[in-house]
Each structure stands twice: as structure tokens, then as C-alpha cells.
Coordinates of C-alpha atoms in Angstrom, one line a residue:
M1 CA 12.0 -13.4 2.5
L2 CA 13.5 -10.0 1.8
P3 CA 15.8 -9.5 -1.1
S4 CA 19.4 -9.8 0.0
R5 CA 22.3 -7.5 -0.4
K6 CA 23.9 -10.2 -2.6
T7 CA 20.9 -10.0 -5.0
A8 CA 21.2 -6.2 -5.1
K9 CA 24.9 -6.4 -5.9
A10 CA 24.2 -8.9 -8.6
A11 CA 21.7 -6.5 -10.1
A12 CA 24.1 -3.7 -9.9
A13 CA 26.7 -5.8 -11.8
A14 CA 24.0 -6.5 -14.4
A15 CA 23.6 -2.8 -15.4
P16 CA 25.8 -1.0 -17.8
Q17 CA 28.0 1.7 -16.2
Q18 CA 27.9 5.3 -17.4
G19 CA 30.3 5.8 -20.2
S20 CA 30.7 2.1 -21.0
T21 CA 30.4 0.6 -24.5
V22 CA 26.8 -0.3 -25.3
T23 CA 26.4 -4.0 -25.9
Q24 CA 23.4 -6.4 -25.6
P25 CA 21.7 -6.8 -22.2
R26 CA 21.9 -10.3 -20.7
L27 CA 19.7 -10.9 -17.7
L28 CA 18.9 -14.5 -16.9
L29 CA 16.7 -16.0 -14.2
S30 CA 18.5 -18.6 -12.0
S31 CA 16.8 -19.9 -8.9
G32 CA 14.8 -16.6 -8.6
K33 CA 17.9 -14.5 -8.5
L34 CA 19.8 -12.4 -11.0
N35 CA 22.7 -14.1 -12.8
A36 CA 25.3 -11.3 -12.7
A37 CA 27.7 -13.1 -15.0
A38 CA 25.1 -13.3 -17.7
A39 CA 24.4 -9.6 -17.4
A40 CA 27.9 -8.4 -18.2
A41 CA 27.4 -6.8 -21.6
W42 CA 25.1 -5.3 -24.2
S43 CA 25.3 -6.1 -27.9
E44 CA 26.1 -3.7 -30.7
A45 CA 22.9 -4.9 -32.4
A46 CA 21.0 -2.8 -29.8
S47 CA 22.2 0.4 -31.5
S48 CA 19.0 1.1 -33.4
T49 CA 15.5 1.5 -32.1
D50 CA 13.9 -0.8 -34.7
D51 CA 16.4 -3.6 -33.8
G52 CA 16.0 -3.4 -30.0
G53 CA 18.1 -0.4 -29.4
P54 CA 17.8 2.0 -26.5
R55 CA 15.1 4.6 -26.7
K56 CA 15.4 8.2 -25.4
E57 CA 15.7 8.2 -21.6
G58 CA 13.7 10.5 -19.3
G59 CA 13.8 11.3 -15.7
D60 CA 10.7 9.4 -14.6
T61 CA 12.2 6.9 -12.2
F62 CA 10.2 5.2 -9.5
L63 CA 12.2 6.6 -6.6
H64 CA 11.6 10.1 -7.8
G65 CA 7.9 9.4 -7.7
L66 CA 8.1 7.8 -4.3
R67 CA 10.0 10.7 -2.7
P68 CA 7.0 12.7 -1.4
A69 CA 5.2 9.7 0.1
A70 CA 8.5 8.3 1.6
T71 CA 9.5 11.7 3.1
L72 CA 6.0 12.2 4.7
A73 CA 6.0 8.6 6.0
Q74 CA 9.0 9.4 8.1
V75 CA 7.1 12.2 9.9
F76 CA 4.7 9.5 11.1
G77 CA 7.2 7.0 12.2
L78 CA 7.3 4.8 9.1
L79 CA 10.3 3.9 7.0
P80 CA 13.1 4.8 9.5
V81 CA 15.7 5.0 6.7
K82 CA 18.1 7.7 5.9
Q83 CA 17.3 9.1 2.4
P84 CA 14.5 6.5 1.6
S85 CA 14.0 7.9 -1.9
D86 CA 17.6 7.6 -2.9
E87 CA 19.7 4.6 -4.0
T88 CA 22.1 5.3 -1.2
A89 CA 19.4 4.8 1.5
S90 CA 20.8 3.3 4.7
F91 CA 19.3 1.8 7.8
R92 CA 20.8 1.9 11.3
W93 CA 19.1 0.4 14.4
A94 CA 20.9 3.0 16.6
S95 CA 19.2 6.1 15.2
V96 CA 16.6 8.6 16.1
R97 CA 14.3 7.5 13.3
V98 CA 14.2 3.9 14.6
A99 CA 13.7 5.1 18.1
Y100 CA 10.7 7.2 17.0
S101 CA 9.3 4.3 15.0
V102 CA 9.6 1.9 18.0
L103 CA 7.9 4.5 20.2
V104 CA 4.9 4.7 17.8
I105 CA 4.7 0.9 17.7
L106 CA 4.7 0.6 21.5
A107 CA 2.1 3.4 21.9
S108 CA -0.2 1.7 19.3
A109 CA 0.2 -1.6 21.0
V110 CA -0.8 -0.1 24.4
Q111 CA -3.9 1.4 22.8
S112 CA -4.7 -2.0 21.3
V113 CA -4.5 -3.6 24.7
F114 CA -6.7 -0.9 26.3
S115 CA -9.3 -1.3 23.5
L116 CA -9.2 -5.1 23.9
M117 CA -9.9 -4.7 27.7
R118 CA -12.9 -2.4 26.9
M119 CA -14.2 -4.9 24.3
L120 CA -14.0 -7.7 26.8
E121 CA -15.9 -5.6 29.4
Q122 CA -18.6 -4.5 27.0
G123 CA -19.0 -7.8 25.1
V124 CA -17.4 -8.9 21.9
N125 CA -19.3 -7.7 18.8
F126 CA -18.7 -5.9 15.6
H127 CA -19.0 -2.4 17.2
T128 CA -16.8 -3.0 20.2
S129 CA -14.0 -4.5 18.1
V130 CA -13.4 -1.3 16.0
N131 CA -10.6 0.2 18.1
V132 CA -9.0 -3.2 18.7
V133 CA -8.8 -3.8 14.9
F134 CA -7.8 -0.3 14.1
F135 CA -4.9 0.0 16.6
T136 CA -3.8 -3.6 16.0
T137 CA -3.7 -3.0 12.2
S138 CA -1.6 0.2 12.8
T139 CA 0.8 -1.7 15.1
I140 CA 1.2 -4.5 12.5
T141 CA 1.7 -2.0 9.7
S142 CA 4.4 -0.1 11.6
L143 CA 6.2 -3.4 12.4
L144 CA 6.0 -4.4 8.7
F145 CA 7.5 -1.2 7.5
L146 CA 10.2 -1.4 10.2
R147 CA 11.0 -4.8 8.9
M148 CA 11.1 -3.5 5.4
A149 CA 13.4 -0.7 6.4
T150 CA 16.1 -3.1 7.3
S151 CA 16.6 -4.0 3.6
W152 CA 15.1 -0.9 2.0
G153 CA 18.4 0.2 0.5
S154 CA 19.4 -3.1 -1.1
T155 CA 15.8 -3.7 -2.4
F156 CA 15.4 -0.3 -4.1
S157 CA 19.0 -0.2 -5.3
M158 CA 18.1 -3.4 -7.2
W159 CA 14.9 -1.7 -8.5
S160 CA 16.9 1.3 -9.8
T161 CA 19.4 -1.0 -11.4
L162 CA 16.8 -3.0 -13.3
E163 CA 14.9 0.1 -14.1
R164 CA 17.9 1.6 -15.9
F165 CA 18.5 -1.7 -17.6
V166 CA 14.9 -2.0 -18.9
A167 CA 14.6 1.8 -19.7
A168 CA 17.8 1.5 -21.9
V169 CA 15.8 -0.9 -24.1
N170 CA 12.2 0.4 -23.8
G171 CA 12.6 3.9 -22.5
H172 CA 11.2 5.5 -19.3
P173 CA 7.4 5.4 -18.8
A174 CA 5.9 8.7 -19.6
R175 CA 4.8 10.9 -16.7
L176 CA 5.2 8.1 -14.2
V177 CA 6.6 10.5 -11.5
F178 CA 3.8 13.0 -12.1
R179 CA 1.1 10.3 -11.8
M180 CA 2.6 8.9 -8.6
K181 CA 2.7 12.4 -7.1
V182 CA -0.9 13.1 -8.0
M183 CA -2.0 9.8 -6.6
T184 CA -0.1 10.6 -3.3
V185 CA -1.7 14.0 -3.0
V186 CA -5.2 12.8 -3.8
A187 CA -5.1 9.7 -1.6
L188 CA -3.8 11.6 1.5
L189 CA -6.2 14.5 1.0
L190 CA -9.2 12.2 0.9
A191 CA -7.9 10.4 3.9
A192 CA -7.5 13.7 5.7
V193 CA -11.1 14.7 4.8
E194 CA -12.4 11.3 6.0
H195 CA -10.6 11.6 9.3
S196 CA -11.7 15.2 9.8
L197 CA -15.3 14.1 9.3
S198 CA -14.8 11.4 11.9
I199 CA -13.5 13.9 14.4
A200 CA -16.4 16.3 13.7
A201 CA -19.0 13.6 14.1
T202 CA -17.6 12.6 17.5
L203 CA -17.4 16.3 18.6
A204 CA -21.1 16.7 17.6
H205 CA -22.0 14.3 20.4
A206 CA -19.9 16.3 22.9
L207 CA -21.5 19.6 22.1
P208 CA -23.5 19.6 25.4
C209 CA -20.2 19.6 27.2
Y210 CA -19.4 22.9 25.5
D211 CA -22.6 24.4 26.9
R212 CA -21.6 23.1 30.4
G213 CA -17.9 24.0 30.5
G214 CA -16.7 25.6 27.2
L215 CA -13.9 24.4 25.0
P216 CA -11.9 22.6 27.8
L217 CA -14.9 20.4 28.7
L218 CA -15.8 19.9 25.1
M219 CA -12.3 18.4 24.5
E220 CA -12.6 16.3 27.6
G221 CA -16.0 15.0 26.4
Y222 CA -14.4 14.1 23.0
F223 CA -11.6 12.1 24.5
M224 CA -13.7 10.5 27.1
R225 CA -16.0 9.2 24.4
K226 CA -13.3 8.3 21.9
Y227 CA -10.8 6.7 24.4
R228 CA -13.0 5.8 27.4
K229 CA -10.9 2.9 28.6
T230 CA -7.6 4.8 28.3
F231 CA -8.9 7.6 30.6
T232 CA -10.3 5.1 33.0
I233 CA -6.8 3.6 33.6
V234 CA -5.0 7.0 33.6
S235 CA -6.5 10.3 34.7
Y236 CA -7.5 12.8 32.1
S237 CA -5.4 15.8 31.5
P238 CA -5.0 18.1 28.5
W239 CA -1.4 17.1 27.8
R240 CA -2.3 13.4 27.9
A241 CA -5.2 14.1 25.6
L242 CA -2.8 15.9 23.2
L243 CA -0.5 12.9 23.1
I244 CA -3.4 10.6 22.4
F245 CA -4.6 12.9 19.6
I246 CA -1.1 12.9 18.0
L247 CA -1.1 9.1 18.2
Q248 CA -4.5 9.1 16.6
I249 CA -3.3 11.1 13.7
I250 CA -0.2 8.9 13.3
T251 CA -2.1 5.7 13.4
T252 CA -4.6 7.0 10.9
F253 CA -1.9 8.0 8.5
N254 CA -0.2 4.6 8.9
W255 CA -3.5 2.8 8.1
N256 CA -3.8 4.8 4.9
F257 CA -0.2 4.8 3.9
S258 CA 0.0 1.0 3.6
D259 CA -2.7 1.2 0.8
L260 CA -0.9 4.1 -0.8
F261 CA 2.4 2.2 -0.8
V262 CA 0.9 -0.8 -2.5
V263 CA -0.7 1.5 -5.1
L264 CA 2.6 3.3 -5.9
V265 CA 4.6 0.0 -6.2
S266 CA 1.9 -1.3 -8.5
M267 CA 2.0 1.8 -10.6
G268 CA 5.8 1.5 -11.0
L269 CA 5.8 -2.1 -12.0
A270 CA 2.9 -1.9 -14.3
A271 CA 4.3 1.2 -16.0
H272 CA 7.5 -0.6 -17.1
F273 CA 5.5 -3.6 -18.4
R274 CA 3.3 -1.2 -20.3
Q275 CA 6.3 0.5 -21.8
L276 CA 7.6 -2.8 -23.0
N277 CA 4.2 -3.6 -24.5
V278 CA 4.2 -0.3 -26.4
A279 CA 7.5 -1.3 -28.0
L280 CA 6.1 -4.7 -28.8
D281 CA 2.9 -3.3 -30.3
E282 CA 5.0 -1.3 -32.7
A283 CA 6.5 -4.6 -33.9
K284 CA 3.3 -6.6 -34.2
G285 CA 3.1 -8.5 -37.4
K286 CA 6.4 -7.0 -38.7
L287 CA 9.7 -8.7 -39.5
R288 CA 12.2 -8.3 -36.7
H289 CA 15.7 -9.8 -36.2
E290 CA 16.4 -12.3 -33.5
V291 CA 18.4 -9.7 -31.7
Y292 CA 15.3 -7.6 -31.3
W293 CA 13.4 -10.4 -29.7
R294 CA 16.3 -11.3 -27.5
S295 CA 16.5 -7.8 -26.1
R296 CA 12.7 -7.7 -25.5
R297 CA 12.7 -11.1 -23.9
E298 CA 15.5 -10.2 -21.5
S299 CA 13.8 -7.0 -20.7
Y300 CA 10.6 -8.9 -19.8
N301 CA 12.6 -11.4 -17.8
A302 CA 14.2 -8.5 -15.8
L303 CA 10.8 -7.1 -15.0
A304 CA 9.6 -10.6 -13.9
V305 CA 12.7 -10.9 -11.6
L306 CA 11.9 -7.5 -10.2
T307 CA 8.3 -8.2 -9.6
R308 CA 9.0 -11.5 -7.8
A309 CA 11.6 -9.7 -5.5
I310 CA 9.2 -6.8 -4.8
N311 CA 6.3 -9.2 -4.2
D312 CA 8.3 -11.0 -1.5
Y313 CA 9.1 -7.6 0.0
V314 CA 5.6 -6.1 0.0
G315 CA 3.5 -9.3 0.2
P316 CA 2.7 -8.9 4.0
V317 CA 1.6 -5.3 3.5
V318 CA -0.7 -6.4 0.7
L319 CA -2.2 -9.0 2.9
A320 CA -2.7 -6.6 5.8
S321 CA -4.1 -4.0 3.5
Y322 CA -6.8 -6.3 2.1
A323 CA -7.7 -7.7 5.5
S324 CA -8.1 -4.2 7.0
N325 CA -10.1 -2.9 4.1
L326 CA -12.4 -5.9 4.1
Y327 CA -13.2 -5.5 7.8
F328 CA -13.8 -1.7 7.7
T329 CA -15.9 -1.9 4.5
C330 CA -18.1 -4.5 6.2
L331 CA -18.3 -2.3 9.3
Q332 CA -19.4 0.8 7.4
L333 CA -21.9 -1.1 5.4
L334 CA -23.4 -2.6 8.5
I335 CA -23.6 0.9 10.2
V336 CA -25.2 2.5 7.1
S337 CA -27.7 -0.3 6.7
K338 CA -28.7 -0.1 10.4
R339 CA -28.3 3.7 11.0
K340 CA -30.6 5.3 13.6
A341 CA -33.3 7.8 12.7
Q342 CA -31.9 10.3 15.2
H343 CA -28.6 10.4 13.4
S344 CA -27.7 14.0 12.3
H345 CA -27.0 14.9 8.7
L346 CA -23.3 15.2 9.7
H347 CA -23.2 11.6 10.9
N348 CA -25.0 10.3 7.9
F349 CA -22.7 12.2 5.6
Y350 CA -19.6 10.9 7.5
F351 CA -20.8 7.3 7.3
F352 CA -21.6 7.5 3.6
F353 CA -18.4 9.3 2.7
S354 CA -16.3 6.8 4.7
L355 CA -18.0 3.9 3.1
V356 CA -17.6 5.3 -0.4
F357 CA -13.9 6.2 0.4
L358 CA -13.2 2.6 1.6
I359 CA -14.8 1.0 -1.5
V360 CA -13.1 3.4 -3.9
R361 CA -9.8 2.9 -2.2
T362 CA -10.1 -0.9 -2.3
V363 CA -11.2 -0.9 -6.0
V364 CA -8.2 1.4 -6.9
I365 CA -5.7 -0.8 -5.1
S366 CA -7.1 -3.9 -6.8
L367 CA -7.2 -2.4 -10.3
L368 CA -3.7 -1.0 -10.1
A369 CA -2.2 -4.1 -8.5
A370 CA -4.0 -6.2 -11.1
D371 CA -2.5 -4.1 -13.8
V372 CA 0.9 -5.8 -13.1
Y373 CA -0.5 -9.2 -14.0
L374 CA -2.6 -7.8 -16.9
E375 CA 0.4 -6.0 -18.5
S376 CA 2.6 -9.0 -18.0
Q377 CA 0.2 -11.1 -20.2
R378 CA -0.1 -8.5 -22.9
P379 CA 2.9 -9.6 -25.0
R380 CA 1.1 -12.9 -25.8
P381 CA -0.9 -11.7 -28.8
V382 CA 2.1 -9.9 -30.3
L383 CA 4.2 -13.1 -30.0
F384 CA 1.4 -15.2 -31.6
S385 CA 1.4 -12.8 -34.6
V386 CA 5.1 -13.0 -35.3
P387 CA 5.6 -13.7 -39.1
S388 CA 7.1 -17.1 -39.9
P389 CA 10.3 -15.6 -41.3
S390 CA 10.9 -13.8 -38.0
F391 CA 9.9 -16.7 -35.7
C392 CA 13.0 -17.9 -33.9
R393 CA 14.1 -19.6 -30.7
E394 CA 14.0 -16.2 -28.8
V395 CA 10.3 -15.8 -29.7
Q396 CA 9.6 -19.3 -28.6
R397 CA 11.3 -18.8 -25.3
F398 CA 9.6 -15.4 -24.8
L399 CA 6.2 -17.0 -25.5
M400 CA 6.9 -19.9 -23.2
Q401 CA 7.8 -17.6 -20.3
V402 CA 4.7 -15.4 -20.8
N403 CA 2.4 -18.5 -20.9
T404 CA 3.9 -20.3 -17.9
D405 CA 5.3 -17.5 -15.6
S406 CA 2.7 -16.0 -13.3
V407 CA 3.9 -12.4 -12.7
A408 CA 1.7 -10.7 -10.1
L409 CA 1.5 -9.2 -6.7
T410 CA 0.2 -11.5 -4.0
G411 CA -0.8 -11.4 -0.4
C412 CA 2.0 -13.6 0.9
D413 CA 1.0 -16.1 -1.8
F414 CA -2.4 -16.6 -0.2
F415 CA -4.0 -14.9 -3.2
S416 CA -2.8 -13.2 -6.4
V417 CA -4.2 -9.7 -7.1
T418 CA -6.0 -10.0 -10.5
R419 CA -9.2 -8.5 -11.8
S420 CA -11.1 -11.7 -11.1
F421 CA -9.9 -11.4 -7.5
M422 CA -12.0 -8.2 -7.2
L423 CA -15.1 -10.2 -7.8
T424 CA -14.1 -12.6 -5.1
V425 CA -13.6 -9.8 -2.6
A426 CA -17.0 -8.2 -3.6
G427 CA -18.8 -11.5 -3.1
T428 CA -17.1 -12.0 0.3
I429 CA -18.2 -8.6 1.4
V430 CA -21.8 -9.2 0.4
T431 CA -21.8 -12.6 2.1
Y432 CA -20.5 -11.1 5.4
I433 CA -23.0 -8.2 5.3
V434 CA -25.9 -10.6 4.9
I435 CA -24.7 -12.6 7.9
L436 CA -23.9 -9.6 10.0
V437 CA -27.3 -7.9 9.4
Q438 CA -29.1 -11.1 10.4
F439 CA -27.1 -11.8 13.5
D440 CA -26.1 -8.3 14.7
T441 CA -27.5 -7.8 18.2
N442 CA -27.8 -4.0 18.0
A443 CA -25.2 -3.8 20.7
T444 CA -24.3 -0.2 21.6
G445 CA -20.9 1.2 21.7
D446 CA -17.4 1.2 22.6
D447 CA -14.9 3.9 22.5
S448 CA -14.6 3.8 18.8
G449 CA -16.3 7.0 17.8
P450 CA -19.6 8.4 16.8
Q451 CA -21.5 5.3 16.0
Q452 CA -23.8 5.3 19.1
P453 CA -25.6 8.7 19.3
N454 CA -28.4 7.3 21.7
R455 CA -26.0 6.8 24.6
T456 CA -25.9 9.1 27.7
L457 CA -23.1 11.6 27.1
V458 CA -20.0 11.2 29.3
C459 CA -18.3 14.5 30.1
T460 CA -16.5 13.9 33.3
C461 CA -14.1 11.3 34.6
S462 CA -16.3 10.6 37.6
D463 CA -19.2 9.7 35.3
L464 CA -16.9 7.4 33.3
Q465 CA -15.4 5.6 36.3
I466 CA -18.8 4.4 37.5
Y467 CA -19.8 3.6 33.9
N468 CA -22.7 5.9 34.1
C469 CA -22.6 6.1 30.3

């Protein structure tokens, strides 16, 4: 269930307005939603840093860090929202952005059907299912982000409101925007390198076409091999090949962006919990007034409310991301373990790079998403060490919430992303690989790319149509 506009308005009412008198923050959790009436004021006791007062604010807000990724996503048909990195973001069904997004979804769905037809013709196995899974994953990802776009404005308006609320007590996380931008650049650059190697490896199989007909036949050989079923149903032409290539770039970006989005959201949530923990660590073992503990508890509660709302929002993306990464990691491990002796150095390098890239990406997602849960549990030692003269009802309530409230990102509540979950995923991958290596029938190829170098090369449509390949 996506966060409603009513929830976002309640969050907006919870935040202090610019120029208003600073009183104590009051955010309460009621049936999973913000109680706006309880968030009306801040207390004068929050005037000093030592007693729970606001720290110096910076400009490191989550939406600022999300801006490069969100802007680029729109180029590839995701997040059809006007000004997605702004609190005033708006969504309209009757817009060019939505039309473009729907077009990408339909094109991906058509390729999924073509790939499924090819898989049924050649036999169902791990190799022939690659394009089916890839294009289906891309279609689902695009649908999920279109669904998210409908409530993007209200959701991240709520995020910004609670972010200001928490930052007024704990301060803004240092260098959050910088770290998010670096993560965006690094993740997309590595994805571009991996995809470029995939293209190069497929082109390497089509090099005989270049000797027979130059660059035009080389391109035809590439697309005949990569999208064999597509050009069986429709005749090959350069402009159709160009459209397919553009779709290939878009779907590859969408596949990678879902992981990047989960990473950025995790970084934003964990950073604010970490900022709260820094403030709590400074007070560890020291005498503090009840007002101090009240402000920290309500700050923690606001972050818990935000995490639950965002988890409902991104949960399907988390689930799709892990399912996709699990499949492709198993695939690359299987290919590497059964690679042919006649594979070129380029193919071997591509397979190993792709495998390492997938493993590292999955580990990074897991570690950063698990940080949300880890940081939400860190106040416990501080609360246990509160001196007896400072122990009060607010400390007791704070400790009870930390001990009983599970604050974590989940995959639609099927699993919670914690560090122990990483071991479960690793064990699952090892189990699947053992089974796949034992039962793989060494079936040769589909139209998925450069995994079958021992096949007869297809360079013309006539060869393809009689399946002389």
C-alpha cells in the first residue's frame, strides 16, 4: 500500500514552519500513520544542543542526492513525474512522460513474448530462459516505477518533512549528497562497462560477417544472433535494428536502476539513523534531562514511521531486485563453471567481469539495506547505560521501542534485509549452482548473447528462417 496524500499532509503539519517559534517536536505513531495533532509544537527546552536542541543544519537532503539518478531515469522511461527530485513533484496520466514510459513497457513486454516463443521452440533450460527473464524483469521494473510515480510527490514530500524534523534535532548527515552522487556515478559506469563487454562479446562471434559484407552485415549478424526470434517474425532492416538496440539500452538501464534506487534509499534512511546515534553516543553514560530523551525518542520514532512508509513503497522493487540478481548470479556462475575451451579471452573476461559485478552489486545492496536495521538497533547500548539519576519514563519508552520495533527494509514482507540474510542468499546460490551443474544438459543457445560460441554463425535472414544455425 502506497503512502497516501493524507499521510503526507499529516507529516507536513508535523514539521515546524520557517520563522515559527521553536518548541519541542511531538511525533507519535498511531496505527502506522503520523499523528499531526501531536506534532504541533517544539519545546523551548530544545534550545541547547546538550539538552536536545537543534544542531547546525546543512544542505545534505535526500532529494538533492537523488536528483542525478532521478533525472537520468526519466531519459529511460522510468519515474514519469514532473520534477521528481523536488518536493513539488507531480504526476499526470495525460503526459508525454507517461506515454513514453508506457511505450517502453509495451516494447519490453513484446520482447518478452518473442523470447518466450523462442524458448519453447528450443526447449526450456537455463540458457534459453535468459532473454525471457531479462525482458520480463525489465517490464516488471518499469511497471513498478510507473506505479510508484503515481504517489511519488506525496511520498517524498513526507520524507522531506520528516527529514527536516529529524535534522532540526540531530543535524543533517554529513556528505550524504556527495556519497549518493558518487554511488550513482560508480554504479552506472560499471553497468555501462558490463553491458559494453556483452555487446563486444556478441560482436566477436559475428566478425566473419564483417569479412563477408562489411559493417552492414556485421550489424545484421549481431542482431540476428542476439534477437533471432524477433527477426524471424519481422524482417530485418537497419532502422528496426536501431529501435531494438535502443530498447536494449533502456531495458539494461532499468535493470540496473532498480538496484541503484534501493541503494540510494537505504543510504538516506541509514544516514539519518546514524546521525541520531552519533548524538546518542555523545550522551552515553552522562546525565541528561528527560527533555533530551524525549526529543531523541521522538526523533527515532519519526525515522521508524518514515522507514515503514518507504518500505511499503519500495518493497516490490526490493523483491524484484533480489530475485533478478539471484537468477543472473546463478546463470553466470553456471557459465563460468562450464565454459568451453574455445572461448576467447574476451568472452572469458566478460563472463568473469559480469559475475564479479553481479556479486559485488548484490553484496553492496545487502550491506547498505541492512544498515537501516543495524543503525536502528544501535541506540540500545546507550539506553542500557543511562545513569540511574537520568533514567526516566522517556528512556524506558525509547528502550522498549528499540527492543520491540523491527525497523528494516523488506521484500514485500517476505524477508527482511539484514546481514544474516546475506548468508541465507549465499547459501541459496551455492545450493542452486550444485544442482544446476549436476543436471544441466549442456543445451546450446538461444538469442541471449555470446554464451554459445560453437554454433554455426547466422548472418542472413534466409539462414535464420530455415533454422540453419
